[in-house]
Coordinates of C-alpha atoms and ligand atoms in Angstrom, one line a residue:
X8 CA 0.0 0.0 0.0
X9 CA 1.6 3.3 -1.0
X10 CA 1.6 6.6 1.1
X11 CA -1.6 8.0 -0.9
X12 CA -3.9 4.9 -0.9
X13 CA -3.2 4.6 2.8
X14 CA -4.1 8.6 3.0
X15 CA -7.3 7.7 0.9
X16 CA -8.4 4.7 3.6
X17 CA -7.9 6.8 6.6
X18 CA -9.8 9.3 4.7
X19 CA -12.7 6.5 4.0
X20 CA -12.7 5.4 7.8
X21 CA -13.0 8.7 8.9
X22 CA -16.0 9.7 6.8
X23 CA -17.9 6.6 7.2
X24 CA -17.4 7.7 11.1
X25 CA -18.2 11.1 10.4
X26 CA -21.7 9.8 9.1
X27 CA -22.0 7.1 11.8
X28 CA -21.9 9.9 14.2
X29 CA -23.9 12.4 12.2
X30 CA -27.2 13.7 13.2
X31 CA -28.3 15.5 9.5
X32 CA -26.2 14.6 6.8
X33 CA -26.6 16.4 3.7
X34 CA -25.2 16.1 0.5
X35 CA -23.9 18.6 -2.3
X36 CA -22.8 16.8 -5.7
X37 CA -21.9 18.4 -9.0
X38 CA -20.8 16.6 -12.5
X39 CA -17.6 14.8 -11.1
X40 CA -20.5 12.6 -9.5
X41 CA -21.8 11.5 -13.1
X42 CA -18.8 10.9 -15.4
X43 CA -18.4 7.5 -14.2
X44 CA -21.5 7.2 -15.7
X45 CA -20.2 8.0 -18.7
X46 CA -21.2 11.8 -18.7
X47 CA -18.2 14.2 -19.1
X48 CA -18.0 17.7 -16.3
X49 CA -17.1 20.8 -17.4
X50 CA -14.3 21.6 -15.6
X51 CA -12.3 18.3 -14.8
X52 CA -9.5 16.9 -16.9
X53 CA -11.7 15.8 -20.0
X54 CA -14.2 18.6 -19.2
X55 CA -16.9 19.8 -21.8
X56 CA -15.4 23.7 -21.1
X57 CA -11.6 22.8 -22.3
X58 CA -13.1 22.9 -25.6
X59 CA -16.5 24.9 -25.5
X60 CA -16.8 28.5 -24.4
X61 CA -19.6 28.5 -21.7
X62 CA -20.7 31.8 -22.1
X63 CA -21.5 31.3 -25.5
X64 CA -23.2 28.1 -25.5
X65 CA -24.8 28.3 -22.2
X66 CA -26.2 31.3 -22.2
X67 CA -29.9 32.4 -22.1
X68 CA -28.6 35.2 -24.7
X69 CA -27.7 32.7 -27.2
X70 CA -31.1 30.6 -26.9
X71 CA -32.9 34.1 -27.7
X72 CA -30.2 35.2 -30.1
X73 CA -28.3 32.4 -31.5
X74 CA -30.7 29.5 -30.9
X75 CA -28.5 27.4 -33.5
X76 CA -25.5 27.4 -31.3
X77 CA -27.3 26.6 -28.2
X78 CA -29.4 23.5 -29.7
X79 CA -26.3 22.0 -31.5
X80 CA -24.9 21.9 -27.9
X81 CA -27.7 20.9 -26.1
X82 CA -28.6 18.2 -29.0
X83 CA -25.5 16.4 -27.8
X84 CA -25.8 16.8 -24.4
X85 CA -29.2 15.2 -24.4
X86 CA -28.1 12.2 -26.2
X87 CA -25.3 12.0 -23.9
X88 CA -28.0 11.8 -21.1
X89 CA -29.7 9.0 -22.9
X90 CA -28.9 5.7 -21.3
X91 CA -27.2 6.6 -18.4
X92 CA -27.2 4.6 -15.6
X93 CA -26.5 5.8 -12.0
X94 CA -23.2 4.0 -10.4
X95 CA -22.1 2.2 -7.4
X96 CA -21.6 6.0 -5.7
X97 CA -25.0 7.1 -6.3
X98 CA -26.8 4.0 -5.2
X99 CA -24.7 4.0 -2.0
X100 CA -26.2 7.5 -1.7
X101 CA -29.8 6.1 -2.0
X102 CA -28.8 3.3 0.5
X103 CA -27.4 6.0 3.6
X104 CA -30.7 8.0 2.9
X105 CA -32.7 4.6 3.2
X106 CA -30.9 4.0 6.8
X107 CA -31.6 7.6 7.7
X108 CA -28.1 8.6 7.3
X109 CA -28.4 11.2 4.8
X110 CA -31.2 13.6 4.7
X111 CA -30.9 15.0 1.1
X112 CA -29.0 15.7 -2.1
X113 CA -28.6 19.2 -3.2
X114 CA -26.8 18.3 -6.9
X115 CA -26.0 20.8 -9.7
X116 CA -26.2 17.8 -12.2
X117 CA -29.4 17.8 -14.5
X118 CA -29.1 13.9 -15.4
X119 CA -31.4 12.6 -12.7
X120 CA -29.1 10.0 -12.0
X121 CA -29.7 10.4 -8.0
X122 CA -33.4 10.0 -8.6
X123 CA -33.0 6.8 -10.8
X124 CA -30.5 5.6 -7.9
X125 CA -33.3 5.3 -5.6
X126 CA -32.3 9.0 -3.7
X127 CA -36.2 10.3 -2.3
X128 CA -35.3 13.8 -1.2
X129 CA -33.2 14.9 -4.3
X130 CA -32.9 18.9 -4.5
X131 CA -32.3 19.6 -8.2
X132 CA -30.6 23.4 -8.3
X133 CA -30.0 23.5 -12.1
X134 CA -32.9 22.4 -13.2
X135 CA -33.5 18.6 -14.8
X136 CA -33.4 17.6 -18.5
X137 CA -36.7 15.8 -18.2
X138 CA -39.5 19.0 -18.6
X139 CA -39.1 20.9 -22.0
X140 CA -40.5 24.6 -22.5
X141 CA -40.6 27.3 -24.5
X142 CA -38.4 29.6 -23.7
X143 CA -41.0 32.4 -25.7
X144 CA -44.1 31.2 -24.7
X145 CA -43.6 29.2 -21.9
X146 CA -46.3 26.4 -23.6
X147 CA -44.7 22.5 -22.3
X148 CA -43.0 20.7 -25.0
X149 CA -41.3 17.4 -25.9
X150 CA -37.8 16.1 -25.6
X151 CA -38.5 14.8 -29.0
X152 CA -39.5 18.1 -30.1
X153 CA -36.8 19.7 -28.8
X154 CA -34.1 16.9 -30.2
X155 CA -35.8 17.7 -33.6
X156 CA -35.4 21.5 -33.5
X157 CA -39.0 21.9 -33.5
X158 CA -40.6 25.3 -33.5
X159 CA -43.2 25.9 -30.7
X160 CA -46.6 24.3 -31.5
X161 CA -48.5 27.4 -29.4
X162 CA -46.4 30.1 -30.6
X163 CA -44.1 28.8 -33.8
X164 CA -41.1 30.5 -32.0
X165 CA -37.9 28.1 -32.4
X166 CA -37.6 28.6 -28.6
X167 CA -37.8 24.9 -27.1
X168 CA -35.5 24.5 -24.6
X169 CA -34.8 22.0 -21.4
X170 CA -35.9 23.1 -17.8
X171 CA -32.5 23.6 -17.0
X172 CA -31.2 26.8 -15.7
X173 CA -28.6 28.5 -18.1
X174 CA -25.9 31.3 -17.3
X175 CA -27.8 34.4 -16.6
X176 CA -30.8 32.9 -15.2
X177 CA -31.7 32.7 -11.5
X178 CA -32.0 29.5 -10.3
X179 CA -35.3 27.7 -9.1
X180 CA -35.8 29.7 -6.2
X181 CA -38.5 26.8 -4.2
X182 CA -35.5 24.5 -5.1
X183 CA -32.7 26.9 -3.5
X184 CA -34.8 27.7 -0.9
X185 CA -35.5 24.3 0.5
X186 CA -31.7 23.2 0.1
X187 CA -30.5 26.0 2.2
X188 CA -33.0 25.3 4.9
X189 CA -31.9 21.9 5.0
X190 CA -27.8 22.8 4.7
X191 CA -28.0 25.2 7.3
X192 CA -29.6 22.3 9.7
X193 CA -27.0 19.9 8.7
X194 CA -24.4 18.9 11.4
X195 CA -22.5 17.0 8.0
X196 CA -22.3 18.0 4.7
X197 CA -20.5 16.0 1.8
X198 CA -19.2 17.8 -0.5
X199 CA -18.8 15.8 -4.4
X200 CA -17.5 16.0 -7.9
X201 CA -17.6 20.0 -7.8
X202 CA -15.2 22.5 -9.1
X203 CA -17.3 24.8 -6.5
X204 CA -16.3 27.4 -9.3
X205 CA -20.1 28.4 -10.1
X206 CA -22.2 30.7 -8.0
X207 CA -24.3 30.7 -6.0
X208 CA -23.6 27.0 -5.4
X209 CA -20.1 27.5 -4.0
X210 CA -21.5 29.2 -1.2
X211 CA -23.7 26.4 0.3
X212 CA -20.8 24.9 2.1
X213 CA -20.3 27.9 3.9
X214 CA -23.8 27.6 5.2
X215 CA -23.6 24.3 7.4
X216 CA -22.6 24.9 11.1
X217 CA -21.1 20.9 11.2
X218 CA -18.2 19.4 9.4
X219 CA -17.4 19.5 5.6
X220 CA -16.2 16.9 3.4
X221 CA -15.2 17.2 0.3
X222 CA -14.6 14.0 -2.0
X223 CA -12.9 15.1 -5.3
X224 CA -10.5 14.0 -8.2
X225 CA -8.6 17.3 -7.8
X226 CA -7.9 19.8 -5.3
X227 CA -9.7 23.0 -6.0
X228 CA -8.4 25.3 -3.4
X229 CA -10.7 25.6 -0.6
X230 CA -10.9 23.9 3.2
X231 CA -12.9 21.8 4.5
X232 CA -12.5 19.0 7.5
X233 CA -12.0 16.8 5.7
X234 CA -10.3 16.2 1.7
X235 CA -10.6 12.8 0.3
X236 CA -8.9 13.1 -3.2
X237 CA -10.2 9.9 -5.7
X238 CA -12.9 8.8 -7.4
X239 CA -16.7 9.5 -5.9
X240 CA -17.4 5.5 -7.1
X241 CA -14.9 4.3 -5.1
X242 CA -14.7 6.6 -1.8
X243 CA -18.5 6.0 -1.6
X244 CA -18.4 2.6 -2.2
X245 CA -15.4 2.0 0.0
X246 CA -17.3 4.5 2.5
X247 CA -20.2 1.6 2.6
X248 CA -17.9 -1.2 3.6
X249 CA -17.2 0.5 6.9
X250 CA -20.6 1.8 7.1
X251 CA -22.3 -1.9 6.6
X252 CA -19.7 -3.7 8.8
Ligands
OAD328 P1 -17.1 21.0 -12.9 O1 -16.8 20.3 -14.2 O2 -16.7 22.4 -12.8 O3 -16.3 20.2 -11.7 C1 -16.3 18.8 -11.6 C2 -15.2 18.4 -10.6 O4 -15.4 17.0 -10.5 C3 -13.8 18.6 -11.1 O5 -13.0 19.3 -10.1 C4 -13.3 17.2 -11.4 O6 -11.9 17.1 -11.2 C5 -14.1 16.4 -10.5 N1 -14.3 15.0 -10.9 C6 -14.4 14.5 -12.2 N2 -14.7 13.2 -12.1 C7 -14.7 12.8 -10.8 C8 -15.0 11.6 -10.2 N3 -15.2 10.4 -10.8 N4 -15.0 11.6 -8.8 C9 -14.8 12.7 -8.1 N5 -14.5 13.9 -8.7 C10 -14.5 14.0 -10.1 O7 -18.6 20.7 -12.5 P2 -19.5 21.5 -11.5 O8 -18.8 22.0 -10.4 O9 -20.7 20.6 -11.2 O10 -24.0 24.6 -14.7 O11 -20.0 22.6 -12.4 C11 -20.9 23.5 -11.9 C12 -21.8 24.1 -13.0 O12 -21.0 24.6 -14.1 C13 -22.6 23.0 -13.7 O13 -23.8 22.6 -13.0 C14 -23.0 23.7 -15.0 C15 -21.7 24.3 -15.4 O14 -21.8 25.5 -16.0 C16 -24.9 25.0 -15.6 O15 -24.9 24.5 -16.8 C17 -25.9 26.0 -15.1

């Protein structure tokens, strides 16, 4: 066992005894959680952003001003979404909010892979692929529509677009809302997959009173309790081991 596997296992055994002992354990995830599942991040080594520049393609500006750059984008996006399958990492998730460990997810991911896992109290902050709108006239749509670069059936506007919240948008504020609450009762939060480079996400682990962990492939450059630097499949899976033994 090298120096930095035996740094990961203390790491493990520490945050399964951080949860043993937790009261309200909440969870924060972003897209570091998914690409095990096959669904590149943004900013991580093979991130979607090393190649794309997010401001133009995520934009609301460029849905109402430049809708073909935005649905080229978002075509392959939602066929990457297709498919997916939640991992090992979300289902043990689902499992610790089955034995009462956890008390929610807040994510930033739009794939619904915590939902599929099995996760019940699943706060999604960036919206979810699933609902399809128009952006013009607010009349619901279909994914197939919107896969098709349909125009709007109410209004004929080529506006479609995914419930999912884009740069310069506020985000769902029920959603927010009820996340907060719950973060700021949380005597645990665990911290995965983020970059914690987006606003106003990044601040949520500045609103729990208890112990932060943060489970990452990378160091990004803030502090928390504790830092477990791997995989989220792994640590989490790893993280059950100790839980279940
Ligand atoms: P990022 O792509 O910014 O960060 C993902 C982090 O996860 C990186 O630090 C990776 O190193 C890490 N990572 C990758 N694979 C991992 C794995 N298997 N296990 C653990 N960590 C891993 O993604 P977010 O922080 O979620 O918003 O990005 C925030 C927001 O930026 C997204 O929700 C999206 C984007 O713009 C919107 O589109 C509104």
């Amino acid at each position: 066992m090298d120096n930095l596997a035996a740094e990961k296992i203390a790491g493990i055994k520490q945050l399964a005894e951080f949860l043993l002992q937790s009261d309200y354990a909440l969870v924060l995830t972003g897209a570091g959680m998914d690409t095990e599942s096959n669904i590149p991040d943004f900013r991580g080594k093979d991130g979607l952003w090393q190649n794309i520049d997010a401001r133009v393609v995520a934009d609301i500006n460029t849905i109402r001003q430049n809708y073909k750059v935005f649905h080229q984008f978002y075509k392959e996006r939602l066929s990457a979404m297709t498919d997916v399958l939640p991992h090992a990492g979300h289902y043990a998730l689902a499992e610790l909010e089955k034995k009462g460990i956890i008390k929610g997810i807040a994510t930033q991911n739009i794939s619904g892979l915590h939902l599929k896992a099995g996760s019940k109290r699943v706060y999604e902050l960036h919206g979810d692929l699933k609902k399809v709108f128009c952006d013009n006239c607010g009349a619901p749509a279909t994914t197939q529509e919107l896969y098709e670069m349909k125009p709007c059936s109410a209004c004929s506007e080529l506006a479609l677009r995914p419930n999912v919240v884009f740069f310069g948008e506020a985000l769902p504020a029920d959603v927010w809302n009820k996340a907060v609450a719950e973060i700021k009762k949380s005597d645990l939060l665990l911290i995965i997959g983020t970059s914690l480079e987006v606003a106003p996400v990044n601040q949520l682990p500045y609103l729990t009173a208890g112990k932060t962990v943060f489970i990452n492939a990378e160091d990004v450059g803030h502090k928390f309790d504790l830092t477990i630097i791997g995989k989220a499949k792994e640590i989490l899976s790893e993280t059950m081991r100790y839980i279940n033994a």
